[in-house]
Short mmCIF file of C-alpha atoms in Angstrom, two decimals:
data_model
loop_
_atom_site.label_atom_id
_atom_site.label_comp_id
_atom_site.label_asym_id
_atom_site.label_seq_id
_atom_site.Cartn_x
_atom_site.Cartn_y
_atom_site.Cartn_z
CA MET A 1 -0.23 0.33 0.56
CA GLU A 2 1.20 3.39 -0.74
CA ARG A 3 1.92 5.63 2.87
CA LEU A 4 1.30 8.80 3.14
CA VAL A 5 4.39 11.24 3.88
CA ASN A 6 3.14 14.25 6.88
CA LEU A 7 5.93 16.56 5.97
CA SER A 8 5.94 20.19 7.94
CA ARG A 9 2.95 22.21 6.81
CA PHE A 10 3.31 25.97 5.94
CA THR A 11 3.07 28.61 8.92
CA ARG A 12 2.05 31.68 8.35
CA ALA A 13 3.64 33.18 10.49
CA GLY A 14 5.17 36.46 9.97
CA SER A 15 1.79 37.29 8.98
CA ALA A 16 2.87 41.05 10.70
CA VAL A 17 5.85 42.07 8.91
CA ALA A 18 3.29 40.99 5.77
CA VAL A 19 1.19 43.59 6.82
CA GLY A 20 3.22 45.86 8.23
CA ALA A 21 5.06 46.13 4.42
CA LEU A 22 1.93 47.92 3.04
CA ALA A 23 2.04 50.25 4.89
CA PHE A 24 5.39 51.85 3.64
CA SER A 25 3.13 52.94 -0.13
CA LEU A 26 0.86 51.68 -1.62
CA ALA A 27 1.11 54.53 -4.21
CA ALA A 28 2.40 53.07 -7.43
CA CYS A 29 -0.15 50.13 -7.89
CA GLY A 30 -2.01 50.99 -10.73
CA SER A 31 -0.13 54.26 -11.85
CA ASP A 32 2.82 54.67 -15.24
CA PRO A 33 5.99 54.61 -13.95
CA GLU A 34 8.79 55.02 -16.58
CA PRO A 35 10.77 53.29 -18.63
CA ALA A 36 13.92 51.28 -16.98
CA GLY A 37 15.48 53.81 -20.02
CA SER A 38 14.61 57.34 -18.59
CA SER A 39 15.57 58.90 -16.38
CA GLY A 40 14.79 61.87 -13.27
CA ASP A 41 11.46 61.19 -11.16
CA GLU A 42 12.40 58.37 -9.64
CA THR A 43 12.60 59.84 -7.11
CA THR A 44 10.57 61.39 -4.15
CA GLU A 45 9.93 65.34 -3.71
CA ALA A 46 11.22 64.75 -0.37
CA SER A 47 14.57 64.11 -1.52
CA GLU A 48 14.58 66.43 -4.28
CA GLU A 49 14.17 69.46 -1.94
CA SER A 50 16.87 68.41 0.27
CA GLY A 51 19.23 66.29 -1.72
CA ASP A 52 20.05 64.47 1.57
CA ASP A 53 20.62 60.64 2.40
CA MET A 54 20.85 58.70 5.10
CA GLU A 55 24.77 57.50 5.53
CA GLY A 56 25.39 55.00 4.48
CA GLY A 57 21.38 54.48 3.02
CA LEU A 58 19.31 55.38 0.08
CA SER A 59 16.80 57.38 -0.99
CA GLY A 60 14.69 57.74 -3.71
CA THR A 61 11.53 55.47 -5.31
CA VAL A 62 11.71 52.14 -8.14
CA SER A 63 8.78 50.49 -9.30
CA GLY A 64 8.74 46.73 -10.21
CA GLY A 65 4.91 44.20 -10.97
CA GLY A 66 4.21 40.68 -11.45
CA ALA A 67 3.52 37.45 -10.03
CA SER A 68 1.59 37.69 -8.09
CA SER A 69 2.47 34.23 -6.13
CA GLN A 70 5.47 36.48 -4.11
CA GLU A 71 3.12 39.56 -3.65
CA ALA A 72 3.71 38.17 0.45
CA ALA A 73 7.05 37.35 0.72
CA MET A 74 7.46 40.68 -1.07
CA ASN A 75 5.88 42.88 1.71
CA ALA A 76 8.42 41.00 3.65
CA TRP A 77 11.26 42.37 1.06
CA ARG A 78 9.86 45.72 1.34
CA ALA A 79 9.25 46.13 5.09
CA GLY A 80 13.35 44.87 5.42
CA PHE A 81 14.82 47.14 3.04
CA GLN A 82 13.12 50.39 3.72
CA GLU A 83 13.62 50.05 7.41
CA ALA A 84 17.73 50.20 6.47
CA ASN A 85 16.43 52.60 3.84
CA PRO A 86 13.90 55.25 5.50
CA GLU A 87 14.47 57.55 2.69
CA ALA A 88 13.53 54.91 -0.51
CA THR A 89 11.12 53.38 -1.42
CA VAL A 90 10.14 50.17 -2.81
CA ASN A 91 6.81 49.73 -4.86
CA TYR A 92 5.01 45.94 -6.01
CA ASP A 93 2.68 45.70 -8.02
CA PRO A 94 1.13 42.00 -8.49
CA VAL A 95 -0.49 42.27 -11.34
CA GLY A 96 0.52 39.19 -12.18
CA SER A 97 3.97 36.79 -13.98
CA GLY A 98 2.66 37.67 -17.67
CA GLY A 99 1.80 41.41 -16.70
CA GLY A 100 5.06 41.29 -14.78
CA ARG A 101 7.40 40.46 -18.18
CA THR A 102 5.80 41.99 -19.79
CA GLY A 103 6.03 45.64 -18.24
CA PHE A 104 9.45 44.27 -17.78
CA GLY A 105 9.86 44.21 -21.65
CA ASP A 106 8.37 47.86 -22.33
CA GLY A 107 10.09 49.64 -19.74
CA SER A 108 6.89 50.22 -17.10
CA TYR A 109 9.05 48.01 -14.93
CA LYS A 110 12.20 48.98 -13.28
CA PHE A 111 12.42 45.16 -11.63
CA ALA A 112 9.96 42.51 -12.46
CA GLY A 113 8.25 38.82 -10.86
CA SER A 114 7.47 35.63 -12.70
CA ASP A 115 6.31 32.44 -11.72
CA ALA A 116 8.14 31.10 -14.90
CA PRO A 117 11.46 32.01 -17.40
CA LEU A 118 11.15 34.45 -20.34
CA ASP A 119 10.79 33.25 -23.62
CA ASP A 120 12.64 33.70 -26.73
CA GLU A 121 10.40 37.01 -27.61
CA GLU A 122 10.19 38.10 -23.76
CA MET A 123 14.29 38.04 -23.75
CA ALA A 124 13.46 40.31 -26.62
CA ALA A 125 11.29 43.12 -25.28
CA ALA A 126 13.72 42.83 -22.40
CA GLU A 127 16.98 43.40 -23.98
CA SER A 128 15.23 46.52 -25.85
CA GLN A 129 15.54 47.88 -22.79
CA CYS A 130 18.31 46.53 -20.60
CA GLY A 131 21.00 46.52 -24.24
CA GLU A 132 22.26 42.67 -25.34
CA GLY A 133 22.90 40.20 -22.05
CA GLY A 134 21.97 43.03 -20.37
CA VAL A 135 18.62 41.06 -18.54
CA ILE A 136 19.39 39.62 -15.42
CA GLU A 137 17.38 36.53 -14.14
CA PHE A 138 17.31 34.24 -10.88
CA PRO A 139 15.59 32.31 -9.02
CA GLY A 140 15.27 34.62 -6.00
CA TYR A 141 11.61 32.67 -4.41
CA VAL A 142 10.67 28.88 -4.28
CA SER A 143 7.67 27.91 -3.27
CA PRO A 144 5.06 24.81 -3.11
CA VAL A 145 2.02 25.62 -5.52
CA ALA A 146 -0.86 23.77 -3.19
CA VAL A 147 -3.51 22.05 -4.65
CA ALA A 148 -6.10 23.31 -2.47
CA PHE A 149 -9.97 22.38 -1.78
CA ASN A 150 -13.27 22.92 -0.02
CA LEU A 151 -15.27 19.84 1.45
CA ASP A 152 -16.69 19.64 4.38
CA GLY A 153 -15.77 17.47 7.12
CA VAL A 154 -11.88 16.33 5.01
CA ASP A 155 -8.88 18.32 4.91
CA SER A 156 -6.63 16.20 3.28
CA LEU A 157 -6.92 13.60 0.69
CA ASN A 158 -4.14 11.59 -1.50
CA MET A 159 -4.53 12.16 -5.33
CA ALA A 160 -2.33 10.71 -8.62
CA PRO A 161 -0.82 12.38 -11.00
CA GLU A 162 -3.59 11.23 -13.51
CA THR A 163 -6.69 12.14 -10.97
CA ILE A 164 -5.35 15.48 -10.40
CA ALA A 165 -4.65 15.70 -14.37
CA ASN A 166 -8.80 14.90 -14.72
CA VAL A 167 -9.70 16.67 -11.77
CA PHE A 168 -8.89 19.59 -13.36
CA LEU A 169 -9.40 18.59 -17.64
CA GLY A 170 -13.04 17.91 -15.97
CA GLU A 171 -12.64 14.11 -16.40
CA ILE A 172 -13.97 13.64 -13.02
CA THR A 173 -16.59 14.93 -11.28
CA SER A 174 -17.68 13.89 -8.18
CA TRP A 175 -15.94 13.61 -4.87
CA ASP A 176 -16.91 10.35 -4.32
CA ASP A 177 -15.38 9.06 -7.37
CA GLU A 178 -13.73 5.36 -6.86
CA ALA A 179 -10.25 6.74 -8.52
CA ILE A 180 -10.35 9.34 -5.14
CA ALA A 181 -11.87 6.53 -2.76
CA ALA A 182 -8.98 4.16 -4.18
CA ASP A 183 -5.77 6.07 -2.56
CA ASN A 184 -8.06 6.98 0.17
CA PRO A 185 -10.31 4.65 1.91
CA ASP A 186 -10.50 5.94 5.27
CA ALA A 187 -12.20 9.29 3.95
CA ASP A 188 -15.58 9.76 4.16
CA LEU A 189 -16.24 11.67 0.79
CA PRO A 190 -19.67 13.11 -0.51
CA SER A 191 -20.96 13.06 -4.09
CA THR A 192 -20.45 16.37 -3.88
CA ASP A 193 -20.42 17.50 -7.14
CA ILE A 194 -16.76 18.95 -8.36
CA THR A 195 -15.99 22.83 -9.28
CA VAL A 196 -12.36 23.08 -10.59
CA VAL A 197 -11.13 26.99 -10.64
CA HIS A 198 -8.52 28.45 -12.15
CA ARG A 199 -6.71 30.95 -12.84
CA SER A 200 -8.19 34.32 -15.62
CA ASP A 201 -5.13 36.06 -15.95
CA GLU A 202 -2.15 34.78 -18.34
CA SER A 203 -0.08 32.99 -14.96
CA GLY A 204 3.16 31.53 -13.86
CA THR A 205 2.45 29.42 -11.42
CA THR A 206 -0.95 28.64 -14.13
CA GLU A 207 2.33 27.40 -16.09
CA ASN A 208 4.58 25.85 -13.90
CA PHE A 209 1.21 23.55 -12.88
CA GLU A 210 0.39 22.70 -16.37
CA GLU A 211 4.11 21.08 -16.81
CA TYR A 212 3.89 19.17 -13.83
CA LEU A 213 0.51 17.55 -15.15
CA TYR A 214 2.04 17.42 -18.60
CA ALA A 215 5.95 15.74 -16.61
CA ALA A 216 3.71 13.78 -14.35
CA ALA A 217 0.79 12.20 -16.55
CA PRO A 218 1.94 12.83 -20.29
CA ASP A 219 -1.38 10.48 -20.99
CA VAL A 220 -3.85 12.22 -19.92
CA TRP A 221 -3.24 16.16 -19.75
CA THR A 222 -1.98 16.44 -23.18
CA ALA A 223 -2.12 20.71 -23.94
CA GLU A 224 1.42 22.35 -23.96
CA PRO A 225 1.51 23.55 -21.32
CA SER A 226 1.90 27.51 -21.55
CA GLY A 227 0.03 30.57 -18.53
CA VAL A 228 -3.33 30.25 -20.29
CA TRP A 229 -5.61 27.79 -19.06
CA PRO A 230 -6.80 25.49 -21.57
CA VAL A 231 -10.05 24.09 -20.11
CA ASP A 232 -13.07 25.73 -21.49
CA GLY A 233 -16.33 26.30 -19.75
CA GLN A 234 -14.98 26.30 -16.09
CA GLU A 235 -15.09 29.03 -12.94
CA SER A 236 -11.69 31.55 -12.46
CA ALA A 237 -10.25 34.61 -11.42
CA GLN A 238 -7.66 36.56 -11.06
CA GLY A 239 -4.56 35.52 -9.47
CA ASN A 240 -3.67 33.84 -6.36
CA SER A 241 -6.19 35.56 -3.83
CA GLY A 242 -8.82 35.71 -6.64
CA VAL A 243 -9.19 31.64 -7.01
CA VAL A 244 -8.77 31.16 -3.58
CA GLY A 245 -11.16 33.81 -2.22
CA ALA A 246 -13.00 31.72 -4.81
CA VAL A 247 -12.56 28.66 -3.40
CA GLN A 248 -12.93 29.57 -0.13
CA ALA A 249 -16.37 30.75 -1.28
CA GLY A 250 -17.95 28.00 -2.58
CA GLN A 251 -18.03 24.23 -2.52
CA GLY A 252 -16.85 21.06 -3.18
CA THR A 253 -13.87 23.54 -5.41
CA ILE A 254 -10.54 22.83 -6.64
CA THR A 255 -7.75 24.85 -7.42
CA TYR A 256 -3.90 25.49 -7.95
CA ALA A 257 -2.26 28.25 -5.73
CA ASP A 258 0.76 29.83 -4.46
CA ALA A 259 0.45 28.04 -0.46
CA SER A 260 1.58 31.04 0.83
CA GLN A 261 -2.04 31.98 0.27
CA VAL A 262 -4.06 28.71 0.50
CA GLY A 263 -5.23 29.32 4.42
CA ASP A 264 -7.26 26.65 5.85
CA LEU A 265 -8.50 25.20 2.72
CA GLY A 266 -7.50 21.12 2.34
CA SER A 267 -5.05 20.29 0.62
CA VAL A 268 -4.40 16.71 -1.59
CA ALA A 269 -1.49 15.27 -1.36
CA VAL A 270 0.81 14.84 -4.01
CA GLY A 271 1.61 10.93 -5.42
CA VAL A 272 5.58 10.75 -6.62
CA GLY A 273 7.70 7.95 -6.33
CA GLY A 274 5.14 5.92 -4.61
CA GLU A 275 4.42 7.69 -1.64
CA PHE A 276 2.02 10.65 -1.05
CA ILE A 277 4.03 14.18 -0.10
CA GLU A 278 2.24 17.36 1.10
CA TYR A 279 3.53 20.64 0.59
CA SER A 280 6.07 22.64 1.97
CA ALA A 281 8.24 24.16 1.77
CA GLU A 282 11.58 22.06 2.90
CA ALA A 283 9.81 19.33 -0.27
CA ALA A 284 9.42 22.14 -2.42
CA ALA A 285 13.84 22.91 -2.18
CA GLU A 286 14.77 19.82 -2.22
CA VAL A 287 13.23 19.52 -5.58
CA VAL A 288 15.08 22.89 -6.52
CA ALA A 289 18.12 21.43 -5.81
CA GLN A 290 18.18 17.86 -7.23
CA SER A 291 16.62 19.83 -10.68
CA PRO A 292 19.89 21.14 -13.06
CA ARG A 293 20.23 24.32 -14.01
CA THR A 294 19.35 25.72 -17.55
CA GLU A 295 22.04 25.67 -20.13
CA GLY A 296 23.00 27.36 -23.12
CA THR A 297 22.07 30.34 -21.11
CA SER A 298 24.10 34.13 -20.92
CA GLU A 299 25.90 35.07 -18.15
CA TYR A 300 23.45 36.33 -15.22
CA VAL A 301 20.30 34.09 -16.83
CA TYR A 302 19.69 31.67 -14.04
CA THR A 303 17.09 29.16 -14.82
CA ILE A 304 16.23 25.61 -13.42
CA GLU A 305 15.31 22.84 -15.14
CA LEU A 306 12.11 20.80 -12.60
CA GLU A 307 12.38 17.59 -12.27
CA ARG A 308 8.89 15.90 -11.33
CA ASP A 309 9.60 13.14 -10.58
CA ILE A 310 12.13 12.78 -7.34
CA PRO A 311 10.63 10.37 -4.65
CA GLY A 312 10.32 12.21 -1.65
CA THR A 313 9.93 15.45 -3.11
CA TYR A 314 6.71 18.21 -3.44
CA PRO A 315 6.82 17.87 -7.54
CA ILE A 316 4.44 21.64 -7.59
CA ALA A 317 7.24 23.46 -6.75
CA LEU A 318 7.23 26.69 -8.48
CA VAL A 319 10.25 28.64 -8.92
CA SER A 320 9.91 32.97 -9.26
CA TYR A 321 12.22 34.47 -11.01
CA SER A 322 13.64 38.44 -10.58
CA LEU A 323 13.64 39.94 -13.27
CA ALA A 324 16.36 43.55 -13.22
CA CYS A 325 18.91 45.50 -15.71
CA THR A 326 22.76 45.23 -14.99
CA THR A 327 22.21 49.26 -16.18
CA TYR A 328 19.78 51.70 -15.82
CA ALA A 329 19.89 55.61 -17.39
CA ASP A 330 20.30 57.34 -13.43
CA GLU A 331 23.03 56.39 -10.69
CA GLN A 332 19.89 56.44 -8.38
CA THR A 333 17.43 53.75 -10.57
CA ALA A 334 20.57 51.59 -10.33
CA GLU A 335 21.44 51.56 -6.72
CA LEU A 336 18.71 51.53 -5.20
CA VAL A 337 17.81 47.98 -7.81
CA LYS A 338 20.68 46.94 -6.86
CA GLY A 339 20.37 47.24 -3.12
CA PHE A 340 17.22 45.95 -2.79
CA LEU A 341 17.80 42.69 -4.89
CA SER A 342 21.38 42.30 -2.37
CA TYR A 343 18.64 42.42 0.61
CA LEU A 344 16.01 39.68 -1.84
CA VAL A 345 19.06 36.70 -1.95
CA SER A 346 20.63 37.89 1.53
CA GLU A 347 19.84 34.51 4.17
CA GLU A 348 18.27 37.73 5.95
CA GLY A 349 16.57 38.57 3.11
CA GLN A 350 15.33 35.05 2.40
CA GLN A 351 14.54 34.55 6.07
CA ALA A 352 11.93 36.78 6.23
CA ALA A 353 9.96 36.12 3.09
CA SER A 354 9.77 32.46 4.49
CA GLU A 355 8.26 33.73 8.35
CA ALA A 356 6.02 35.98 5.72
CA ALA A 357 5.12 33.05 2.97
CA GLY A 358 6.95 29.87 3.99
CA SER A 359 8.22 29.52 1.17
CA ALA A 360 12.26 27.40 0.22
CA PRO A 361 15.46 30.12 1.67
CA LEU A 362 17.43 30.30 -1.32
CA SER A 363 20.81 27.53 -0.91
CA ASP A 364 24.01 28.93 -1.11
CA THR A 365 25.08 27.64 -4.26
CA ILE A 366 22.84 29.46 -5.78
CA ARG A 367 22.54 32.73 -3.63
CA GLU A 368 26.53 32.31 -4.18
CA ALA A 369 25.50 32.21 -8.31
CA VAL A 370 23.45 34.81 -8.33
CA LEU A 371 25.32 37.85 -6.29
CA PRO A 372 27.51 38.18 -9.12
CA GLY A 373 25.12 39.40 -11.53
CA ILE A 374 22.92 41.92 -8.73
CA GLU A 375 26.71 43.28 -8.12
CA SER A 376 27.27 44.23 -11.91
CA ILE A 377 24.07 46.22 -11.82
CA SER A 378 25.74 49.80 -12.29
CA ALA A 379 24.35 53.98 -14.46
CA GLY A 380 25.21 53.39 -17.40
#
């Protein structure tokens, strides 16, 4: 009989840090920052009038946006960075990975977050802002993608990859289906209809989840992975918080979302290597640690080819990337981006994200590999 491996669940510790971060600055959400190649108005009025920086600190404003999966971690990073640099403001608009990549490519954002690496077309757009070979791309946030559901009286279920795929395709339509019951003999499963909730926006979380299904259940899930959900006629919502809210509001609902946002919803322990593995930061970190770096990328592009069948690991791990340029038009923007990303990848920054979002801190190996790119950031 397959056995359930109970790895540690996410905690919500550090939520005060994330909430506190919101007080620093929300002004840039919905604004139109100038392209990365522009100069001038990334400073605050106070800095422009006084010209005074805190000794050893940074001042001014820099705006980014992108993956909503990073939202809780980003709030913690902003809080920590701004505490050390009281005259600096970092804004982040969680518009989704697709919006982040587009905004970085057209210069609307000075930095961005994305749950999927830049493709060739997106890299070309980014290089139009950063210069050829001038794009920095590295994993800043690692977290499980939870398969979360709302079903009275049921907190956790085992599901094989093929079962998950058939549920999200709409082929399995009832919670007491024999495929679910077979892996959960002790569960009291109701005949409630299953309602799938997926992302309405182009999403790196969607692409990541599809990549898992495509790799783990190829005979069932045959659609090529993309950031757009391929199944018509299902319920949808914007962002990670949107799909989680829709599931919380329903009964018999199920979705995929960054595990930091699923709260008290039930979750699926995923079948891998003859076991069922519950999501945890540790199990997600192991997937990243044992997966190879993508070959053939430029010097400061560090992306990962995730393996989905490593025993003892949680296979639906999300690697969310940070995007920046090696060169900016003005010194202040360059120093702000450099300082903020340096904090983001530091042990302190990664611990702050872990406490706020339950993410897996970067390994020393990855940190050492990506720091040269961050340290190269300058004005020119």
